[in-house]
mmCIF file of C-alpha atoms in Angstrom:
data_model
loop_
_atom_site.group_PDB
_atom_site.id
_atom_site.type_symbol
_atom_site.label_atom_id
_atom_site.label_comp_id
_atom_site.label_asym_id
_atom_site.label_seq_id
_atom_site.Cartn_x
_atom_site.Cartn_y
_atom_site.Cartn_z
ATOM 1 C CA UNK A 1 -44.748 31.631 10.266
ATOM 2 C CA UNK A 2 -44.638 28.018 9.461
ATOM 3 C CA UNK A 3 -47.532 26.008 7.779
ATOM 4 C CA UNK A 4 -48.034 24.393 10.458
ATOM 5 C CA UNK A 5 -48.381 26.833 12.893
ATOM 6 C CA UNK A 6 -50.807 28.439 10.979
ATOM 7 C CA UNK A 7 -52.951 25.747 9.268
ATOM 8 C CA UNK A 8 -51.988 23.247 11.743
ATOM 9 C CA UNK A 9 -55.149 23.111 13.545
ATOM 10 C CA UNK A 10 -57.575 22.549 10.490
ATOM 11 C CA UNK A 11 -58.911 19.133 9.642
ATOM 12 C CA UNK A 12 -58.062 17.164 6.893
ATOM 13 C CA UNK A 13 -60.724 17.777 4.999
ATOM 14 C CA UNK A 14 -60.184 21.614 4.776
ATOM 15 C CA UNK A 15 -56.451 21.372 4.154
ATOM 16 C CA UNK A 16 -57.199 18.480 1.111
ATOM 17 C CA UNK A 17 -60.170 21.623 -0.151
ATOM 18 C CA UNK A 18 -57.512 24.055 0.255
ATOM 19 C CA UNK A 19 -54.850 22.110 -1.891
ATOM 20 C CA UNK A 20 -57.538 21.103 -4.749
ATOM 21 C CA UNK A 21 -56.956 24.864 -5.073
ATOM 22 C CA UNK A 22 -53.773 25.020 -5.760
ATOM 23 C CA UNK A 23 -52.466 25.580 -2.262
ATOM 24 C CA UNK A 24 -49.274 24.212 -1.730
ATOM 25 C CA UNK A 25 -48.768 24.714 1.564
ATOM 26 C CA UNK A 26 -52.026 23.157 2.781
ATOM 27 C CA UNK A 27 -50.886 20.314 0.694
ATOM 28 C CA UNK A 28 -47.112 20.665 2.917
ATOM 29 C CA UNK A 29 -49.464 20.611 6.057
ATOM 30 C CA UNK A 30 -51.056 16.946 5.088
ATOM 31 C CA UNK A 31 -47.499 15.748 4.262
ATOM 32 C CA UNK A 32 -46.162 16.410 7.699
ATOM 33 C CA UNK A 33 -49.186 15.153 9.043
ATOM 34 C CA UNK A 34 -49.187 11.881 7.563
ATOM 35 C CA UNK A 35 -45.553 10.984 6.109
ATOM 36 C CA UNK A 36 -44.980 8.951 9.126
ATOM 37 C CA UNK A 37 -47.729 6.558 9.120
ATOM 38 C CA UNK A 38 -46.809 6.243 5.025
ATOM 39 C CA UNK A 39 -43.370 6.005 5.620
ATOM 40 C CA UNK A 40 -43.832 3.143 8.431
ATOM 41 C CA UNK A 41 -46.720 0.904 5.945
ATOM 42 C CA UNK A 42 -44.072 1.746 3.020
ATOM 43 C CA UNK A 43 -41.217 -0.077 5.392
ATOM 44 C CA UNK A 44 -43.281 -2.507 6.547
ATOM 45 C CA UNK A 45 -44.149 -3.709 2.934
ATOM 46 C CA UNK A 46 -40.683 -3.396 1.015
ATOM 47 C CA UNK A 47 -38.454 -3.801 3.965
ATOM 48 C CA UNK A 48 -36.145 -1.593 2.792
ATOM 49 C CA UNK A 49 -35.782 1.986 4.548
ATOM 50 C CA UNK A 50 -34.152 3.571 1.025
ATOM 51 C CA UNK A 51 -37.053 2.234 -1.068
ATOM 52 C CA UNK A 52 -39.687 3.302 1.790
ATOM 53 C CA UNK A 53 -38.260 6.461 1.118
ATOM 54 C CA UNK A 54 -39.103 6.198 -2.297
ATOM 55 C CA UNK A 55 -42.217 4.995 -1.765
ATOM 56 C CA UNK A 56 -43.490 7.340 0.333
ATOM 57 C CA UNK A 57 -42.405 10.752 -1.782
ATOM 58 C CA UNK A 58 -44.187 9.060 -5.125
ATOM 59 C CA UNK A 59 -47.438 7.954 -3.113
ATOM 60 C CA UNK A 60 -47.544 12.071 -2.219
ATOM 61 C CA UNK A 61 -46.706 13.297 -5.546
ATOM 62 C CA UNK A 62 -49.612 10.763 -7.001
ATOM 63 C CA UNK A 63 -52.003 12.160 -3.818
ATOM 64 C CA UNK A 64 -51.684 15.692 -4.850
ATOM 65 C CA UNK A 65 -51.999 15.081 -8.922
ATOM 66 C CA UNK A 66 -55.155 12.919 -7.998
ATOM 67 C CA UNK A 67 -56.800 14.739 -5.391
ATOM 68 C CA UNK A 68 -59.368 16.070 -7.740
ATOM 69 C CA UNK A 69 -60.455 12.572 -8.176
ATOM 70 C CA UNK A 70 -60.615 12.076 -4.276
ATOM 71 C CA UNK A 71 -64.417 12.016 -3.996
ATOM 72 C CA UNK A 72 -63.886 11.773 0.269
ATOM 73 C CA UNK A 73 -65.920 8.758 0.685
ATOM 74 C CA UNK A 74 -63.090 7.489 2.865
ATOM 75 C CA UNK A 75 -60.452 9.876 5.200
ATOM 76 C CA UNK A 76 -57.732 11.445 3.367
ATOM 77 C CA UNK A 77 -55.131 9.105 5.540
ATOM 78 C CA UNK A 78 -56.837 6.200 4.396
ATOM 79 C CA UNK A 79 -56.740 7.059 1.127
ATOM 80 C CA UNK A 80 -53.644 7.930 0.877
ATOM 81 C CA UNK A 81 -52.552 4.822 2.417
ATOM 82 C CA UNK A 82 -54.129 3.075 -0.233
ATOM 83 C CA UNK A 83 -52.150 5.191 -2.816
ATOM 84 C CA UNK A 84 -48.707 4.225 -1.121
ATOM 85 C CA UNK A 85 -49.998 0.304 -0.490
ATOM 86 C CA UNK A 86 -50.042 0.479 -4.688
ATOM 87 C CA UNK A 87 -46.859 2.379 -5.288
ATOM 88 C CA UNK A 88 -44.871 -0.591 -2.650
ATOM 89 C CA UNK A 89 -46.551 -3.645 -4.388
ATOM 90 C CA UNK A 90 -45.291 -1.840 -7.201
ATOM 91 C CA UNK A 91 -41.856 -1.159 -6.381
ATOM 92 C CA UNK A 92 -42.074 -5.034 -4.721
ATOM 93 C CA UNK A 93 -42.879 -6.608 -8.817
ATOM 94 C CA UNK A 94 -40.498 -4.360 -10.399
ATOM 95 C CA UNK A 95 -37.778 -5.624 -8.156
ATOM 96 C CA UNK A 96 -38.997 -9.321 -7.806
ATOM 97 C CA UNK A 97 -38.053 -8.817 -11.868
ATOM 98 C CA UNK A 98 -35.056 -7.115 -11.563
ATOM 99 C CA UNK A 99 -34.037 -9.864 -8.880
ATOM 100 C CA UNK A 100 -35.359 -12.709 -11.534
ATOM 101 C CA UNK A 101 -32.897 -11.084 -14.331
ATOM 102 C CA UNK A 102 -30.394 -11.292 -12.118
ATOM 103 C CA UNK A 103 -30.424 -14.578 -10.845
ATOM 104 C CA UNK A 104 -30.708 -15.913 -14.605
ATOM 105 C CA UNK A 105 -27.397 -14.380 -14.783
ATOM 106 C CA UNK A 106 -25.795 -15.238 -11.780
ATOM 107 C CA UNK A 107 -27.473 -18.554 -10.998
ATOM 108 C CA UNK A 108 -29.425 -20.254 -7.779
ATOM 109 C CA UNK A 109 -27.913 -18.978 -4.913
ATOM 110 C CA UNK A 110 -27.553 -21.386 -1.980
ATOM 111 C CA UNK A 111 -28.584 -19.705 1.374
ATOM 112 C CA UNK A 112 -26.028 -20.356 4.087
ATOM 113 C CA UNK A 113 -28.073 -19.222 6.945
ATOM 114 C CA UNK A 114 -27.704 -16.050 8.962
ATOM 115 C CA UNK A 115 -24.483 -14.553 9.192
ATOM 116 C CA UNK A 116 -23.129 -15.387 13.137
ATOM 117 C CA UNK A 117 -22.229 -11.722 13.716
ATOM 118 C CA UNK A 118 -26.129 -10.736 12.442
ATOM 119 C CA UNK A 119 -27.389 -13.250 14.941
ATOM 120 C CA UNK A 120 -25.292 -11.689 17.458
ATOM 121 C CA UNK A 121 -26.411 -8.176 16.963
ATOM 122 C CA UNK A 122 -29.985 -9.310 17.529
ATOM 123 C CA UNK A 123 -29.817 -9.863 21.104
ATOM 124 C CA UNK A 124 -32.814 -7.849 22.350
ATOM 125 C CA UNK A 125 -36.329 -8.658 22.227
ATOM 126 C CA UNK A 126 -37.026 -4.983 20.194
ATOM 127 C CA UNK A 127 -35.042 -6.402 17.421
ATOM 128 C CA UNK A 128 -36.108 -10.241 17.168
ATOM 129 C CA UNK A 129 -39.889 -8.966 17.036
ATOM 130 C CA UNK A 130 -38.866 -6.363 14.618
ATOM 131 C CA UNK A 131 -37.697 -9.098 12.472
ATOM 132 C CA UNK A 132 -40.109 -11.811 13.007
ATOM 133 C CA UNK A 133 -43.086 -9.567 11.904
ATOM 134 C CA UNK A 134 -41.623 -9.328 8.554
ATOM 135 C CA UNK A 135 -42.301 -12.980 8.488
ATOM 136 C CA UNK A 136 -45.942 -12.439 8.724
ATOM 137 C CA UNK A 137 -47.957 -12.380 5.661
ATOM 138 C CA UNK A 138 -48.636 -9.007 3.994
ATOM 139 C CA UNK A 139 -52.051 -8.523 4.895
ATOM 140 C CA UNK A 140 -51.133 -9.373 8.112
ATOM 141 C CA UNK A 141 -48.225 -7.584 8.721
ATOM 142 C CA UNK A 142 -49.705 -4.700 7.790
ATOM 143 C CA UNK A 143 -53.274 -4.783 9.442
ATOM 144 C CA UNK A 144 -51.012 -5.489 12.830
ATOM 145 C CA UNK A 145 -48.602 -2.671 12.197
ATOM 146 C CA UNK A 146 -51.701 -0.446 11.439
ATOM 147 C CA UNK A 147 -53.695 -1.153 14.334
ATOM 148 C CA UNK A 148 -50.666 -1.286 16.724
ATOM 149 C CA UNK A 149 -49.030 1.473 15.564
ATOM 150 C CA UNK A 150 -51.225 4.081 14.276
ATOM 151 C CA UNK A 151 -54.415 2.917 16.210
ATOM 152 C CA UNK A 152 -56.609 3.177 13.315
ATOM 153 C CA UNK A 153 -59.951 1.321 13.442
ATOM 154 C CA UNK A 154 -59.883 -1.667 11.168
ATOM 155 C CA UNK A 155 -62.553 -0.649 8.636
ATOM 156 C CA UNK A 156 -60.330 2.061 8.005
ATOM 157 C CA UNK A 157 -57.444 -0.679 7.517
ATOM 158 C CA UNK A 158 -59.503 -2.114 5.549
ATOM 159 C CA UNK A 159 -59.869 0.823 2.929
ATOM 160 C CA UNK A 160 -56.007 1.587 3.341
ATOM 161 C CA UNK A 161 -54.970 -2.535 2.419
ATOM 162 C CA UNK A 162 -58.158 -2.951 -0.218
ATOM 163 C CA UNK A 163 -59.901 -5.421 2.356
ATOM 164 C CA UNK A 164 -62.948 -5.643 4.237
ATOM 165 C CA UNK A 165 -63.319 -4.198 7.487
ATOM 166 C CA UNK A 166 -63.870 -8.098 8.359
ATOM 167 C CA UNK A 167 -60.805 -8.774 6.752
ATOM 168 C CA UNK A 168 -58.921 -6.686 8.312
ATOM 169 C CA UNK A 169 -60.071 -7.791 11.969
ATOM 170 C CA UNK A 170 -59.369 -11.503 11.036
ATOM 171 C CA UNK A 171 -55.786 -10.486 9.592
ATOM 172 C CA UNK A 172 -54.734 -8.789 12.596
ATOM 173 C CA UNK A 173 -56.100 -11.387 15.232
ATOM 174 C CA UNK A 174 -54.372 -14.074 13.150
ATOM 175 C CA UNK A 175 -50.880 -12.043 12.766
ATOM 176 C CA UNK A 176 -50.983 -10.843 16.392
ATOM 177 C CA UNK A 177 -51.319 -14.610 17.190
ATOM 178 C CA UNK A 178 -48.435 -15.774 14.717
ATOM 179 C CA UNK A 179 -46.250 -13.209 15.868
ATOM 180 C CA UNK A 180 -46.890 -14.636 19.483
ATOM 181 C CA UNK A 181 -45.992 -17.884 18.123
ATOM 182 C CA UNK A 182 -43.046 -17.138 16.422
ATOM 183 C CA UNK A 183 -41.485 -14.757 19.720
ATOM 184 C CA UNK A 184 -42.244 -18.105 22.115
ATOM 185 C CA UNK B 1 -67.128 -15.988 30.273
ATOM 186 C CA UNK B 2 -63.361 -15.294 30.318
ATOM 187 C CA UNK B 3 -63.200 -16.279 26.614
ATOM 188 C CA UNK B 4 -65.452 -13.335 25.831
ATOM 189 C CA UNK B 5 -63.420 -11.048 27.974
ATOM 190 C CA UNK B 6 -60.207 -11.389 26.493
ATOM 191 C CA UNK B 7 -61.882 -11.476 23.354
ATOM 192 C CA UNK B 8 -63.080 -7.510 24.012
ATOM 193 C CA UNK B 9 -59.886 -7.173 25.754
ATOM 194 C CA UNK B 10 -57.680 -8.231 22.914
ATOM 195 C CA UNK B 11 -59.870 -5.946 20.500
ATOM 196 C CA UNK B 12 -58.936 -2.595 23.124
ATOM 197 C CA UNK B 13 -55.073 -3.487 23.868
ATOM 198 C CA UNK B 14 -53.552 -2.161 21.092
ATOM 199 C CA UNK B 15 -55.577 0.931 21.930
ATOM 200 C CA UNK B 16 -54.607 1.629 25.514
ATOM 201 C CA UNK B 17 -51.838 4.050 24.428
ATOM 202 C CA UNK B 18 -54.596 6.069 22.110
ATOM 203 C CA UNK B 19 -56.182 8.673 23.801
ATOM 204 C CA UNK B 20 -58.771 8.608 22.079
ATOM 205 C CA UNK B 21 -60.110 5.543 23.510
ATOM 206 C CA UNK B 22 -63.427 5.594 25.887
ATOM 207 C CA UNK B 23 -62.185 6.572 29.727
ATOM 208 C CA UNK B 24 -64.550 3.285 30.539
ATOM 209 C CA UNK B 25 -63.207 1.005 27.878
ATOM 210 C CA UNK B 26 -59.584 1.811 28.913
ATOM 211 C CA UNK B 27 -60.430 1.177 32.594
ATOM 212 C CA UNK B 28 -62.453 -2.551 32.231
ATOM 213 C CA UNK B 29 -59.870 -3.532 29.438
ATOM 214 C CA UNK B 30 -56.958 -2.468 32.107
ATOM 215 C CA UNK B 31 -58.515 -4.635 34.952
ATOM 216 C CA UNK B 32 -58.735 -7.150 32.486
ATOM 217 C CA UNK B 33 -55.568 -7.354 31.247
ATOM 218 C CA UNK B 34 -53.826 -6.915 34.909
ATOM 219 C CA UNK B 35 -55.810 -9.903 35.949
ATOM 220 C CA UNK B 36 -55.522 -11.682 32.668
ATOM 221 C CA UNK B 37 -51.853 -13.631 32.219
ATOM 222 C CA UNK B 38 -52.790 -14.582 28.480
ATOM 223 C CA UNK B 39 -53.801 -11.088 27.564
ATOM 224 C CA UNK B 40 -51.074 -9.358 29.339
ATOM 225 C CA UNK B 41 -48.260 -11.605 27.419
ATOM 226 C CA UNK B 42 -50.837 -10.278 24.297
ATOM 227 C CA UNK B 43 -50.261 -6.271 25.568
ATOM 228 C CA UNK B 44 -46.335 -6.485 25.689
ATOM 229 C CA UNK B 45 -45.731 -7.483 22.719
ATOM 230 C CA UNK B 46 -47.791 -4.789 21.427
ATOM 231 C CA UNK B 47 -46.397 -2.238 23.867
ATOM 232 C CA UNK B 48 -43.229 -3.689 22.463
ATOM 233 C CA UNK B 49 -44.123 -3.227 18.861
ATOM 234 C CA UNK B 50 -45.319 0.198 19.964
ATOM 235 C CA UNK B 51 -41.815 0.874 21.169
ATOM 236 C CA UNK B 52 -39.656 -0.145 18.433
ATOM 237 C CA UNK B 53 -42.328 1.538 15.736
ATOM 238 C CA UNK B 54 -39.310 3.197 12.754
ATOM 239 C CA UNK B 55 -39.712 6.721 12.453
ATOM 240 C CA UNK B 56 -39.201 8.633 9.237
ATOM 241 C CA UNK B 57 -35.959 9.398 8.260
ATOM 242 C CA UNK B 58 -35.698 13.432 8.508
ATOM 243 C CA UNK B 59 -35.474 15.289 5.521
ATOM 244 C CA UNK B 60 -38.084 12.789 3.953
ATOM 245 C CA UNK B 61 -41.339 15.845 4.211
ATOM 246 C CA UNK B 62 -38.786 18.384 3.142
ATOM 247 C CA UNK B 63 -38.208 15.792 -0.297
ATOM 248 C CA UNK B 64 -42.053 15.223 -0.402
ATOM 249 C CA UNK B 65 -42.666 18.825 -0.533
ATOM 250 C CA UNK B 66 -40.375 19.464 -3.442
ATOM 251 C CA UNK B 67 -40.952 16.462 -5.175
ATOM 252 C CA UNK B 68 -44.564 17.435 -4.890
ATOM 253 C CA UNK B 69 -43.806 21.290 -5.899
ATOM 254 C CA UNK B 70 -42.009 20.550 -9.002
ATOM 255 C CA UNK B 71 -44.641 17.936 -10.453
ATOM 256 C CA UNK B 72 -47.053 20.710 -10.080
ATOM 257 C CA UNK B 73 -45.009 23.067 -11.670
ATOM 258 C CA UNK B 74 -44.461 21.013 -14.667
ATOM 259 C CA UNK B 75 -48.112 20.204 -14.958
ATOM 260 C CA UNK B 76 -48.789 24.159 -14.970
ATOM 261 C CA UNK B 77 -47.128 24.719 -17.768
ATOM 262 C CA UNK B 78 -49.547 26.495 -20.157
ATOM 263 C CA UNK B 79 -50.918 24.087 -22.654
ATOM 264 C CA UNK B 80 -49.965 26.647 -25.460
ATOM 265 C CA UNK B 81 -46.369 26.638 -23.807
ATOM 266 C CA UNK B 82 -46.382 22.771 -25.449
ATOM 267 C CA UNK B 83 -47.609 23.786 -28.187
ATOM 268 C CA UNK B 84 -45.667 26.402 -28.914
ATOM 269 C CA UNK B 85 -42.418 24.277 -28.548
ATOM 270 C CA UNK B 86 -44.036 22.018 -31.173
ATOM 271 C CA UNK B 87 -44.553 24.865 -33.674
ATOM 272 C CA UNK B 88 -40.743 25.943 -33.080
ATOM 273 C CA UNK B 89 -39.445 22.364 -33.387
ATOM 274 C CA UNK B 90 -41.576 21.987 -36.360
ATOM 275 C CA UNK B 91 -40.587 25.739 -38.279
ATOM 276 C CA UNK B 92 -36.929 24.285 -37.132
ATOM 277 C CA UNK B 93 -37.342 21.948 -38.970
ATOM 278 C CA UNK B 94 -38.859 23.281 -42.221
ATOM 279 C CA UNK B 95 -36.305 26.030 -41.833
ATOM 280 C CA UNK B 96 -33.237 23.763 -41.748
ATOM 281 C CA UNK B 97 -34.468 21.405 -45.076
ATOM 282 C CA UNK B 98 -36.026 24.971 -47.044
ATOM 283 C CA UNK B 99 -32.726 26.474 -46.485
ATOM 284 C CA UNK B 100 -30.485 24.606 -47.879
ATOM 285 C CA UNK B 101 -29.875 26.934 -50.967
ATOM 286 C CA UNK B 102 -29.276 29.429 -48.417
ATOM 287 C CA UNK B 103 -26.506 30.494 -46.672
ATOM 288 C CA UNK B 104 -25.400 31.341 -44.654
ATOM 289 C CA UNK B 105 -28.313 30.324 -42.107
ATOM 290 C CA UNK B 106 -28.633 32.421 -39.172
ATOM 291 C CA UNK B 107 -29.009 29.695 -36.390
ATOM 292 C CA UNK B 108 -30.462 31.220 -33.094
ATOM 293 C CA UNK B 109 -28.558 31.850 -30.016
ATOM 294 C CA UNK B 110 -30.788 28.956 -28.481
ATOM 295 C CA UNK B 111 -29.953 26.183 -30.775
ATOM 296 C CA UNK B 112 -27.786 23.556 -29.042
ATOM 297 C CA UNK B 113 -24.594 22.501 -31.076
ATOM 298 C CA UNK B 114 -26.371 20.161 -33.336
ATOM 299 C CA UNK B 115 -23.238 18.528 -34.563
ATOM 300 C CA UNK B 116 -24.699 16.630 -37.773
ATOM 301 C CA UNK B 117 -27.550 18.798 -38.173
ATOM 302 C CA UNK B 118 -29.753 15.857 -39.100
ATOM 303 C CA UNK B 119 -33.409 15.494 -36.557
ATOM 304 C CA UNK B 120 -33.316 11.946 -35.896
ATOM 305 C CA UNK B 121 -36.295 10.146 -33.595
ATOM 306 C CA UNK B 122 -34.490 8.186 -30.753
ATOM 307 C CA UNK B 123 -35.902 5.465 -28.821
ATOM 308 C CA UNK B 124 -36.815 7.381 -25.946
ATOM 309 C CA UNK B 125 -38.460 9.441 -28.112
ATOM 310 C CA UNK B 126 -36.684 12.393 -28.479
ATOM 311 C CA UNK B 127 -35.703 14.768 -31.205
ATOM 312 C CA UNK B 128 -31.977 14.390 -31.366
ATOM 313 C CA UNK B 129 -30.342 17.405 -33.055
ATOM 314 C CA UNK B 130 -33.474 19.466 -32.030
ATOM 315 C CA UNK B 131 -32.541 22.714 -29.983
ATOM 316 C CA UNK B 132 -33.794 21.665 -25.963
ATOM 317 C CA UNK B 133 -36.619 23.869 -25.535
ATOM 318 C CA UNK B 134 -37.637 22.647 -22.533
ATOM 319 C CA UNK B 135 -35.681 24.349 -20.109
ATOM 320 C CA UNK B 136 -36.804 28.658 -22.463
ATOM 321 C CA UNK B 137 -39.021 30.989 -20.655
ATOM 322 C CA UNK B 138 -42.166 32.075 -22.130
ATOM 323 C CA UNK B 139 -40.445 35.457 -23.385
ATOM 324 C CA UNK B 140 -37.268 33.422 -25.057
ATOM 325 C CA UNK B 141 -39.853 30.870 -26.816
ATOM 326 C CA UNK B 142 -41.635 33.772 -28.445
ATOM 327 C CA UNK B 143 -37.996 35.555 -28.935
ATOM 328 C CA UNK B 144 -37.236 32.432 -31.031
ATOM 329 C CA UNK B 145 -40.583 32.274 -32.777
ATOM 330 C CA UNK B 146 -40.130 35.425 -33.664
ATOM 331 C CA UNK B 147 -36.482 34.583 -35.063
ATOM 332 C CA UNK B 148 -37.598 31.799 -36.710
ATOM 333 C CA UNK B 149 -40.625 33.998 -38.896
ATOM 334 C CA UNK B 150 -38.217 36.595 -39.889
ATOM 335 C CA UNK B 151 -34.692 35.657 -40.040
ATOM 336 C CA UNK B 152 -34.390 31.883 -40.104
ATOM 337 C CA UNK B 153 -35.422 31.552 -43.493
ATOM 338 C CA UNK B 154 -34.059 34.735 -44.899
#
């Protein structure tokens, strides 16, 4: 029987109890609850689906070795979101300086533009907006994508992005409207 | 008056495909936003950005689940198991410079090829010549404990 067949139906808070035990496979049900909604925030911050990937299976690993230290004060998702916002700024700095070395080696590079061909490819509207949020500031970006896509309330965006719940209301109302600027 | 309903609206729309959201709530913000040309240019783009959310590549719980299974495993490693491996690097040690009037020296089965012979401390840290001792089971760490007491030095 498969873990989530069988613990499936228990909250999060009895699945996190059950892997503070040891239990691995609670712990497996809470990853294939949740990876999704990490992988997506992970994306959305390093804008790179290899390095999401990354992101995502570290902000787990650093979940489960801390989860004795989770004192539940917020939800488990929120938390962990938290954990994986961290581990992308992260990975973000250590390749802003890996990007810094190499430009001291290689020199300025001039920016010709976008490619034709890539400007051709992005003929629907799915794609443009899928682009032009990346524009958005961080905070932004990622208190739209969380409301929009996950439907969490925002003082739970708040916890996940280390905001306010205030914060997090004025940082989606103001990237919803950019975004509606940018797409007109 | 309209301002403040397409302010509530606005809060609701990107909850219209939750079903969790209030049966009454849904209803007045869908009246709303059908009557409402601002706010309904405000829902596609979120039923839009709905639409084109990036789903996990698969295989990515299957890596979380064995990335996650093999940090635990190395953090349940008995602490004595660390230990131990310190003692045997350590009698190693003392058994390779006190033997040198000895010979010939009976080097375990475990012992890499330590080519010079000489423990050197490498950047990273590591005991270069050292037999790896990370990868013996309990039973072969006390086998070569046990090697070490009685016939290393011999």
């Amino acid at each position: 029987m498969r873990d989530d067949d069988r613990w499936g139906h228990l909250p999060d808070e009895e699945l996190v109890q059950r892997s503070r035990a040891g239990d691995e496979a609670a712990f497996g049900v809470l990853v294939e609850r949740h990876h999704p909604v990490v992988y997506r925030m992970a994306l959305s911050m390093v804008s790179d689906a290899d390095l999401a990937f990354d992101v995502t299976q570290e902000a787990f690993v650093k979940a489960f070795v801390a989860l004795g230290r989770f004192r539940g004060d917020a939800a488990f998702k929120t938390w962990l979101l938290s954990i994986a916002a961290n581990e992308a700024r992260g990975t973000l700095r250590k390749r802003a300086r890996r990007r810094e070395q190499s430009l001291e080696v290689v020199g300025p590079v001039v920016d010709g533009g976008r490619d034709p061909e890539e400007q051709a490819l992005e003929r629907t509207e799915a794609e443009r907006v899928r682009r032009l949020i990346q524009l958005l500031p961080e905070k932004q970006r990622l208190s739209v994508s969380l409301r929009v896509e996950e439907g969490m309330s925002f003082k739970e965006i708040g916890v996940a992005i280390g905001s306010s719940e205030g914060a997090a209301r004025v940082n989606y109302f103001h990237g919803i409207r950019h975004l509606r600027e940018l797409m007109e | 008056m309209k301002d403040m309903q397409c302010a509530d609206a606005r809060e609701w729309i990107p909850l219209l495909a939750s079903t969790e959201l209030d049966p009454s709530v849904r209803q007045e913000a869908e009246a709303h936003v059908a009557a409402c040309a601002d706010c309904r240019r405000e829902a596609d783009l979120v039923a839009l950005l709905m639409a084109t959310r990036s789903e996990p590549p698969a295989g990515l719980s299957d890596s979380i689940r064995v990335a996650v299974g093999r940090g635990r495993r190395a953090r349940s490693r008995p602490w004595w198991g660390f230990s131990a491996a310190a003692v045997a690097v350590l009698a190693l040690g003392i058994g390779v410079l006190s033997s040198r009037d000895v010979s010939p020296i009976a080097v375990p089965v475990y012992a890499a090829d330590t080519g010079e012979g000489g423990l050197w401390l490498s950047e990273d840290g590591l005991v270069a010549g050292a037999p790896a001792l990370d990868g013996l089971s309990d039973e072969a760490l006390e086998q070569l404990l046990s090697d070490l007491g009685s016939g290393g030095a011999a």
